[in-house]
Every structure is written in structure tokens, then in C-alpha cells.
Short mmCIF file of C-alpha atoms in Angstrom, two decimals:
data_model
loop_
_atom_site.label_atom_id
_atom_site.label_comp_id
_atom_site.label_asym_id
_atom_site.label_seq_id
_atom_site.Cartn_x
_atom_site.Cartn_y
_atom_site.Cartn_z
CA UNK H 1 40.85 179.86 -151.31
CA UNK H 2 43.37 177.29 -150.93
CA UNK H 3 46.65 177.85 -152.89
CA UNK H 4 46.32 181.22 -153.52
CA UNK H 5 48.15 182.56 -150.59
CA UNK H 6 51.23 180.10 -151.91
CA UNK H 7 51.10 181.55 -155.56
CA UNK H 8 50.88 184.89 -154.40
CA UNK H 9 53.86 184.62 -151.96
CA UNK H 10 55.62 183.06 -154.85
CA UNK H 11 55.21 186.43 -157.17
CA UNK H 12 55.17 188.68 -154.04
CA UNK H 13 57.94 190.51 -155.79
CA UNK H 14 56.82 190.92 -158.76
CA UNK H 15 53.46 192.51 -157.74
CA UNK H 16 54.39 196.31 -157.43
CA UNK H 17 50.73 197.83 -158.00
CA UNK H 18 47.15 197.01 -156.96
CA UNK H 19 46.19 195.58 -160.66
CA UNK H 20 49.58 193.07 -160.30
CA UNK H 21 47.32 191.49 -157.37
CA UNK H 22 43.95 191.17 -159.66
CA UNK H 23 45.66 189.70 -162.12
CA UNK H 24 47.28 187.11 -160.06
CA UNK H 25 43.62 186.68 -158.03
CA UNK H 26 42.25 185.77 -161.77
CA UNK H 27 45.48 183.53 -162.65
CA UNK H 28 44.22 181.54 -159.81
CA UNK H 29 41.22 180.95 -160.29
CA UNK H 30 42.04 179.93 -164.64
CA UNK H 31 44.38 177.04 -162.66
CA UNK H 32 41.53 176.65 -160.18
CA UNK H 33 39.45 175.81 -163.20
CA UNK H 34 41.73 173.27 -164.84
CA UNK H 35 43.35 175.13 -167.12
CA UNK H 36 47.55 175.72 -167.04
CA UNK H 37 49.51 178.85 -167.86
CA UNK H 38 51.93 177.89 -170.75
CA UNK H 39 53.62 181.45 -170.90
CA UNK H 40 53.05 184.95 -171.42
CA UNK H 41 52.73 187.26 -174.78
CA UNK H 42 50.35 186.47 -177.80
CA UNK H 43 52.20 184.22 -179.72
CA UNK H 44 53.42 180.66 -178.77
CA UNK H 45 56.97 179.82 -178.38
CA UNK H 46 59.00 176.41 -178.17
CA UNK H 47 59.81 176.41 -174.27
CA UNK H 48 56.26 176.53 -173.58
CA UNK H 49 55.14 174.13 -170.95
CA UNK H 50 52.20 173.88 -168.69
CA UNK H 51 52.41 175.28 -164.90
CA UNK H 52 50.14 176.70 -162.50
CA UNK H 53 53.49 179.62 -161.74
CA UNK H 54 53.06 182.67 -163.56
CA UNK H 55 55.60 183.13 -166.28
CA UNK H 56 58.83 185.06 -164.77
CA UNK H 57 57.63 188.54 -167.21
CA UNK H 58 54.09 188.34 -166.50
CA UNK H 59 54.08 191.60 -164.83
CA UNK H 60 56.67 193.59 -166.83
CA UNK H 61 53.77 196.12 -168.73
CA UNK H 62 52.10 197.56 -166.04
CA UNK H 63 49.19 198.49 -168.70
CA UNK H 64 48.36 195.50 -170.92
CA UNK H 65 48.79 191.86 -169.21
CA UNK H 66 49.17 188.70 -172.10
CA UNK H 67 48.83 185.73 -170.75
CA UNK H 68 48.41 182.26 -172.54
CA UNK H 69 46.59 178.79 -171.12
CA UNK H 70 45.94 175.17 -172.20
CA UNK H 71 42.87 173.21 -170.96
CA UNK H 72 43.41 169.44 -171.11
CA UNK H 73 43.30 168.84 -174.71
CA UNK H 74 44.93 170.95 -177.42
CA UNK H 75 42.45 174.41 -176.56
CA UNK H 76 44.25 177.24 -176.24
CA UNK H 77 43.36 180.71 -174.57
CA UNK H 78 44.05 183.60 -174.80
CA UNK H 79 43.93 186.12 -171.74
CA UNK H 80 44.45 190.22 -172.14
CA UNK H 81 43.92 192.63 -168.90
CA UNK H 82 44.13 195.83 -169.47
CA UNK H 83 44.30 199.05 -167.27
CA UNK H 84 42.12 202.00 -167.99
CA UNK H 85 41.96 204.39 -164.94
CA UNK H 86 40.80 202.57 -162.04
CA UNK H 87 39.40 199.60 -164.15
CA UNK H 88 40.81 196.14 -165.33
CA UNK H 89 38.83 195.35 -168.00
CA UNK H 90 39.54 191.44 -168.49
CA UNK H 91 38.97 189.73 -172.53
CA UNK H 92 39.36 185.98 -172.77
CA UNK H 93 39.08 183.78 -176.07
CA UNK H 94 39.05 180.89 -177.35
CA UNK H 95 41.69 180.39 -180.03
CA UNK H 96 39.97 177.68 -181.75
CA UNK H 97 36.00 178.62 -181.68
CA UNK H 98 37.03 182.31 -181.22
CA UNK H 99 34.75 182.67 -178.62
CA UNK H 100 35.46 185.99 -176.38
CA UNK H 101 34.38 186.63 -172.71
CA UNK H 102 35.06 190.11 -171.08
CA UNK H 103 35.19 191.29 -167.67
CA UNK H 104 35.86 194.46 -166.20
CA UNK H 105 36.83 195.03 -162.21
CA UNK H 106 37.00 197.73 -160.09
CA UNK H 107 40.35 197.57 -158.66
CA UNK H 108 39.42 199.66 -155.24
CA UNK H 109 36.63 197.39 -154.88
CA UNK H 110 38.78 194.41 -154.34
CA UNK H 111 42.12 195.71 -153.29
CA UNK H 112 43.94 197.30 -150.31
CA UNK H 113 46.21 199.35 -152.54
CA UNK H 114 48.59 199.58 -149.48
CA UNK H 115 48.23 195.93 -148.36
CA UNK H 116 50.18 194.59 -151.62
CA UNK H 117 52.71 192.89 -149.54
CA UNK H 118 50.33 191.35 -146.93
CA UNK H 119 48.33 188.57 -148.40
CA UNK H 120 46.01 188.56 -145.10
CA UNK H 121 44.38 191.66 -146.11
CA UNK H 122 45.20 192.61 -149.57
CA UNK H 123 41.60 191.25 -151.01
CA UNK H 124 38.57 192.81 -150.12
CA UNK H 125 35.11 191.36 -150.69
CA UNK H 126 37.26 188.01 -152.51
CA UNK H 127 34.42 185.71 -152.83
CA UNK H 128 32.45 188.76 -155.01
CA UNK H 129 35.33 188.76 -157.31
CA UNK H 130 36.00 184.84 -157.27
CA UNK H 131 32.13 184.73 -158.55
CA UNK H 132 32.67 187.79 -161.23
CA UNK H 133 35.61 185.81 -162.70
CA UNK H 134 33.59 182.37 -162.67
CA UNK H 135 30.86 183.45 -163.99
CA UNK H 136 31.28 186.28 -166.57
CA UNK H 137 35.18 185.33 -167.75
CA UNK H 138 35.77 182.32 -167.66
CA UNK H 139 34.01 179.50 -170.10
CA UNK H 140 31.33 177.40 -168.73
CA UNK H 141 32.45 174.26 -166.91
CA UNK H 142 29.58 172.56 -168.61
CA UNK H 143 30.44 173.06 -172.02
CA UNK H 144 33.51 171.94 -172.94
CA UNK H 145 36.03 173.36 -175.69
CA UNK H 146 37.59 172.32 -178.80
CA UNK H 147 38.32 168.70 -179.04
CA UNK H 148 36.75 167.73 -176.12
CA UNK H 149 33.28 169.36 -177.38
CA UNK H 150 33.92 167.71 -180.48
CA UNK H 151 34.57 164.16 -178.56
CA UNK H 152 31.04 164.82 -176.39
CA UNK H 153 29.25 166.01 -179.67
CA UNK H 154 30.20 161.99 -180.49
CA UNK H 155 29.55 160.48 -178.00
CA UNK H 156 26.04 162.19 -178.22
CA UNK H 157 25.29 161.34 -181.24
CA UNK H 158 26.54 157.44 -180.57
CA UNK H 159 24.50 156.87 -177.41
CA UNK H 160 21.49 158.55 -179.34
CA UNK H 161 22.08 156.22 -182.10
CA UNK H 162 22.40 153.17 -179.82
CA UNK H 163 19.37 154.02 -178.25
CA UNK H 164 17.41 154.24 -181.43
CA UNK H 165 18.45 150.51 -182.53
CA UNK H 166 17.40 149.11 -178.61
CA UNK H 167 14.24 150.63 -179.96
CA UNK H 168 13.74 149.29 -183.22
CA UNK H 169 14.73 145.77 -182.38
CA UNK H 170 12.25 145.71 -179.67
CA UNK H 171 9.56 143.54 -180.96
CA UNK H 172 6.71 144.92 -178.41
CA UNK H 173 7.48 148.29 -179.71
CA UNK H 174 5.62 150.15 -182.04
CA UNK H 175 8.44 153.11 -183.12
CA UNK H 176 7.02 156.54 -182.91
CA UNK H 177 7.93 157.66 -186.26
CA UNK H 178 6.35 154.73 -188.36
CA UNK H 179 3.26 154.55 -186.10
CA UNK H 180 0.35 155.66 -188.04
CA UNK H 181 -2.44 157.86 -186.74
CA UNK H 182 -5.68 155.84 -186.42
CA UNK H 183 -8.63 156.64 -188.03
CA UNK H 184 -10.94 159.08 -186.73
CA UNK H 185 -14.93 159.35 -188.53
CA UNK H 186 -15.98 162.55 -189.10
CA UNK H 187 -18.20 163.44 -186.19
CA UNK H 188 -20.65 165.32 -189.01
CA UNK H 189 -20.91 161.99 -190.74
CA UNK H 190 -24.28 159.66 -189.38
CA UNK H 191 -22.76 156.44 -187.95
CA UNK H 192 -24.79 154.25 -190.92
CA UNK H 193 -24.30 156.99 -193.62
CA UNK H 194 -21.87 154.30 -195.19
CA UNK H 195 -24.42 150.78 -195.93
CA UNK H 196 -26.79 152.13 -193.44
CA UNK H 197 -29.92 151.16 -195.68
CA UNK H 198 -28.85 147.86 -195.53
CA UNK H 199 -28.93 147.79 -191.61
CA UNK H 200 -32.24 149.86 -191.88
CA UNK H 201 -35.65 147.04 -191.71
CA UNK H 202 -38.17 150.07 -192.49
CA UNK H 203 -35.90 151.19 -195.51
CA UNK H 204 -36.12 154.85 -193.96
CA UNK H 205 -32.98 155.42 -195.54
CA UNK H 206 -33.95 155.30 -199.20
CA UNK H 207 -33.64 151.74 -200.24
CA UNK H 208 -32.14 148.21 -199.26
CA UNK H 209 -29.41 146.22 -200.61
CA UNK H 210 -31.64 145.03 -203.43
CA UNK H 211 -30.65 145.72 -206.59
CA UNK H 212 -34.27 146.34 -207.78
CA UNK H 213 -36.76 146.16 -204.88
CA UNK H 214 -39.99 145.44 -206.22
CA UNK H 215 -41.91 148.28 -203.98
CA UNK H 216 -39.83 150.85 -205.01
CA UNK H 217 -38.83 150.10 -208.64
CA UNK H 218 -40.22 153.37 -209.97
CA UNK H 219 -43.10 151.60 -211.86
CA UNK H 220 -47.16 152.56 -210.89
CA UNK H 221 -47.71 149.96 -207.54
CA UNK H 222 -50.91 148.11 -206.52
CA UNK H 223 -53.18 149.02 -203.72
CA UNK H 224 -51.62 145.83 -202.14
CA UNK H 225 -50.27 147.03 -198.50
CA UNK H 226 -48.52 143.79 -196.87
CA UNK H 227 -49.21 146.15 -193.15
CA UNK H 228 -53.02 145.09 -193.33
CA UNK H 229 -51.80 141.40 -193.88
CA UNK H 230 -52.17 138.37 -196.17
CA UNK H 231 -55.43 136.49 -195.48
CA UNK H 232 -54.53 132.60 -194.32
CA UNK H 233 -50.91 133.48 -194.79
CA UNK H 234 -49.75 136.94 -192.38
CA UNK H 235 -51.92 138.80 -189.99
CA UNK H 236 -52.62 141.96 -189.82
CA UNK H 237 -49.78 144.03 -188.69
CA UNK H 238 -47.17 140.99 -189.54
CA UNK H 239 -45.33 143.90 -191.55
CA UNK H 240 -44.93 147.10 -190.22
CA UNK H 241 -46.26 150.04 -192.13
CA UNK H 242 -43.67 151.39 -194.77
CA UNK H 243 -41.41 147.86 -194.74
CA UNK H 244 -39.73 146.64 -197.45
CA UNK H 245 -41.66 143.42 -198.13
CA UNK H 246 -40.77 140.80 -200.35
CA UNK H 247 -43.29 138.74 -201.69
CA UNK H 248 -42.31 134.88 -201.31
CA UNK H 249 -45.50 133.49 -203.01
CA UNK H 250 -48.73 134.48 -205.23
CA UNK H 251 -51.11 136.39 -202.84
CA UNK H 252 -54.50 134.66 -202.31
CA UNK H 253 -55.73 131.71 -200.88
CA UNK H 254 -55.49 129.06 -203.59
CA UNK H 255 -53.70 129.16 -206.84
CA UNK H 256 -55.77 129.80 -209.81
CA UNK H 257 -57.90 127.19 -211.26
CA UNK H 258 -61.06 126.15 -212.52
CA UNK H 259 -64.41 127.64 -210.32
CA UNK H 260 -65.77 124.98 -208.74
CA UNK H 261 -68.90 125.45 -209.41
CA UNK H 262 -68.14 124.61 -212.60
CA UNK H 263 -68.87 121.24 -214.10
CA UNK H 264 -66.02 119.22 -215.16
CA UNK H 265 -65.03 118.48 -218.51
CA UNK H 266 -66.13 115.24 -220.33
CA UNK H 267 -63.88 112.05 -218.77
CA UNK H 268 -62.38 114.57 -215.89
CA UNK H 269 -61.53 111.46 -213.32
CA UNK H 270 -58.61 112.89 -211.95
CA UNK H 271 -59.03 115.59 -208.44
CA UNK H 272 -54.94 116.57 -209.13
CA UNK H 273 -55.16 117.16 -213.04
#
């Protein structure tokens, strides 16, 4: 833990009691952590300025430590230790978000209580306490306070914003929130259900396109069945059975005219009249 032995040899005689030393152990590791001390009590005064020294009165109370720190914008902290029995109990916050972290140590855990003027062997067990402080007092490295969270938050929402317009102007893009879902039939719905007679030859499907088909126009039908076929015009089986058919000519052989067996009238001379 490089720099602590300095700062602690600095303050050697103002540490006087085993929670002197924790206090300075978690000093270290606020500077460690980028933040400054900028003096001591609750309330800011004029000749504040940012060090990584303790203030010269840090230690005076024995039972409630005040200590103040800036990170590197305008965030202020606020730290309070304070001695119950054999406990520190550590509370940290944020002036400007109000946040509050709390910590509380076990000073015979981590100190030799008659070591305090030998740095060598005053900590026990100082990487446990080093990752108590990290990770339960002091705010997340990742998340940064104040202004600077307000500067990120930004940035954020710039970068998103950029992003969005590389999007739109891309001209082989389809964006996600205009695209529209393509339609699905209903899988309970017969492929031809929609025009289907028209597609259907045997008219299985109740009708054709025609508008009045002359087989099924409601009115009494002849025993004419095109399925047995037309003689001299279709064959037999020309139509299949139950096709719509339409007539395209008078059915029979010849159109209707005089028998000839008939004579013909007086002065017929003409085979075509």
C-alpha cells in the first residue's frame, strides 16, 4: 500500500489510540480513490484547499471524527467515524445526491493496539480492511457523482442520439420502429377461401366468377349433361362430370330448318335461301 506508511509517519503524533490508526488507514484509501481532504468539521470554511495531509485537528475528539473531501469536480463528501465500544462505525454521503454509505470495523480485528507507533506491524489482516472500505464505504468507481454523472448522463444521451441519425440516414436500412409486421393468413383460413371458385374448373366451391352461370341460375334445368358429350361437336367425357359448361353454340347437328323431305315451295331455286 504505497504511501500509506509516508502519511502515517506524517500524523504519527497525532495518532494516540487504535481508532486514530483506522481512521487514517480509511483517509488513505478516500485519496487512494481520487478524492482530496479539504478540512475537517461539517461545515466549509474559506482556507479550505485540497490535500492528501490530514487536517492539523483531525484527531482532536477521540469519539466522533468529521472529515470533509472533494472529488474532481464540485462533489463534496462528507465523512463521520464514530466510536462505540470496540467498533468504528464509518457513514459517508454525498452532499449533493445525499447518498449515504456506512461501514462499521472492528478495531481489534485490524489493529495492534500496542503497535501505534510502529507502522510495520500496526495493521493486521490490511488487505481485508482495504476491501471493506472499497467496497461497502466508499462510492462506486463506476458511477460517477454530481456533475460528472450529470456530464456522462450527456454524453449518453448524445452518442445515443448520434447513433439513431447514422441509422435513419442509412438508405439500406429499414428502422426498427417504423418497420411494419408482415402479414400473416390465418392458418384456419383455406388457402382459396378468398376467389377460390374462380380458380376452381369443377365449381366445387359453389359457383364461378360468372355473374349468372347458366347451370346454376336457380331456374328448373334440362336433362342436357355436357359429361355424355355433344354429338359431331364434343365427345363423350370432353367435360368432366359436375363442370361448369358454357354453351358456345345451339346443340344439335344442323340449325333448324325446313325437313328435307319436304318439297320445296313454288319457284324455291335457291339451296342458301
Amino acid at each position: 500500500m504505497a504511501g500509506l506508511e509516508v502519511l502515517y509517519t506524517c500524523v504519527a503524533d497525532s495518532i494516540t489510540c487504535p481508532q486514530d490508526a483506522v481512521v487514517c488507514f480509511v483517509h488513505w484509501e478516500m485519496i487512494q480513490s481520487g478524492f482530496r481532504c479539504v478540512g475537517s468539521g461539517d461545515v466549509p470554511r474559506s482556507s479550505d484547499k485540497k490535500s492528501e495531509l490530514l487536517p492539523a485537528d483531525w484527531s482532536r475528539s477521540k469519539e466522533l471524527y468529521s472529515l470533509r473531501y472533494k472529488a474532481s469536480g464540485d462533489t463534496q463528501l462528507l465523512l463521520k467515524a464514530i466510536a462505540v465500544d470496540s467498533t468504528l462505525i464509518f457513514n459517508l454521503m454525498n452532499s449533493s445526491t445525499q447518498q449515504v454509505s456506512d461501514l462499521t470495523v472492528n478495531i481489534s480485528d485490524h489493529v495492534n493496539s500496542d503497535q501505534l507507533r510502529t507502522f510495520d506491524s500496526v495493521f493486521k489482516d490490511a488487505d481485508s480492511l482495504s476491501e471493506k472500505v472499497r467496497t461497502q464505504l466508499l462510492p462506486p468507481q463506476d458511477r460517477p457523482t454530481g456533475l460528472s454523472a450529470e456530464k456522462t448522463r450527456r454524453r449518453e444521451e448524445e452518442e445515443e442520439e448520434q447513433r439513431r441519425r447514422r441509422e435513419d440516414s442509412d438508405p439500406l436500412r429499414i428502422p426498427s420502429r417504423h418497420a411494419r409486421q408482415p402479414h400473416r393468413p390465418d392458418p384456419m383460413v383455406p388457402p382459396f377461401a378468398a376467389g377460390g371458385a374462380d380458380l376452381d374448373p369443377f365449381g366445387s366451391r359453389g359457383g364461378g366468377g360468372m355473374i349468372v352461370d347458366p347451370l346454376r341460375s336457380g331456374y328448373p334445368r334440362s336433362g342436357f349433361d355436357p359429361s355424355s358429350g355433344i354429338p359431331d361437336i364434343l365427345p363423350p367425357g370432353a367435360v368432366p362430370p359436375g363442370a361448369r359448361f358454357d354453351p358456345f353454340g345451339p346443340i344439335g347437328r344442323h340449325r333448324p330448318g325446313p325437313d328435307p323431305d319436304h318439297m320445296p315451295p313454288p319457284g324455291y331455286d335457291d339451296m342458301f335461301m
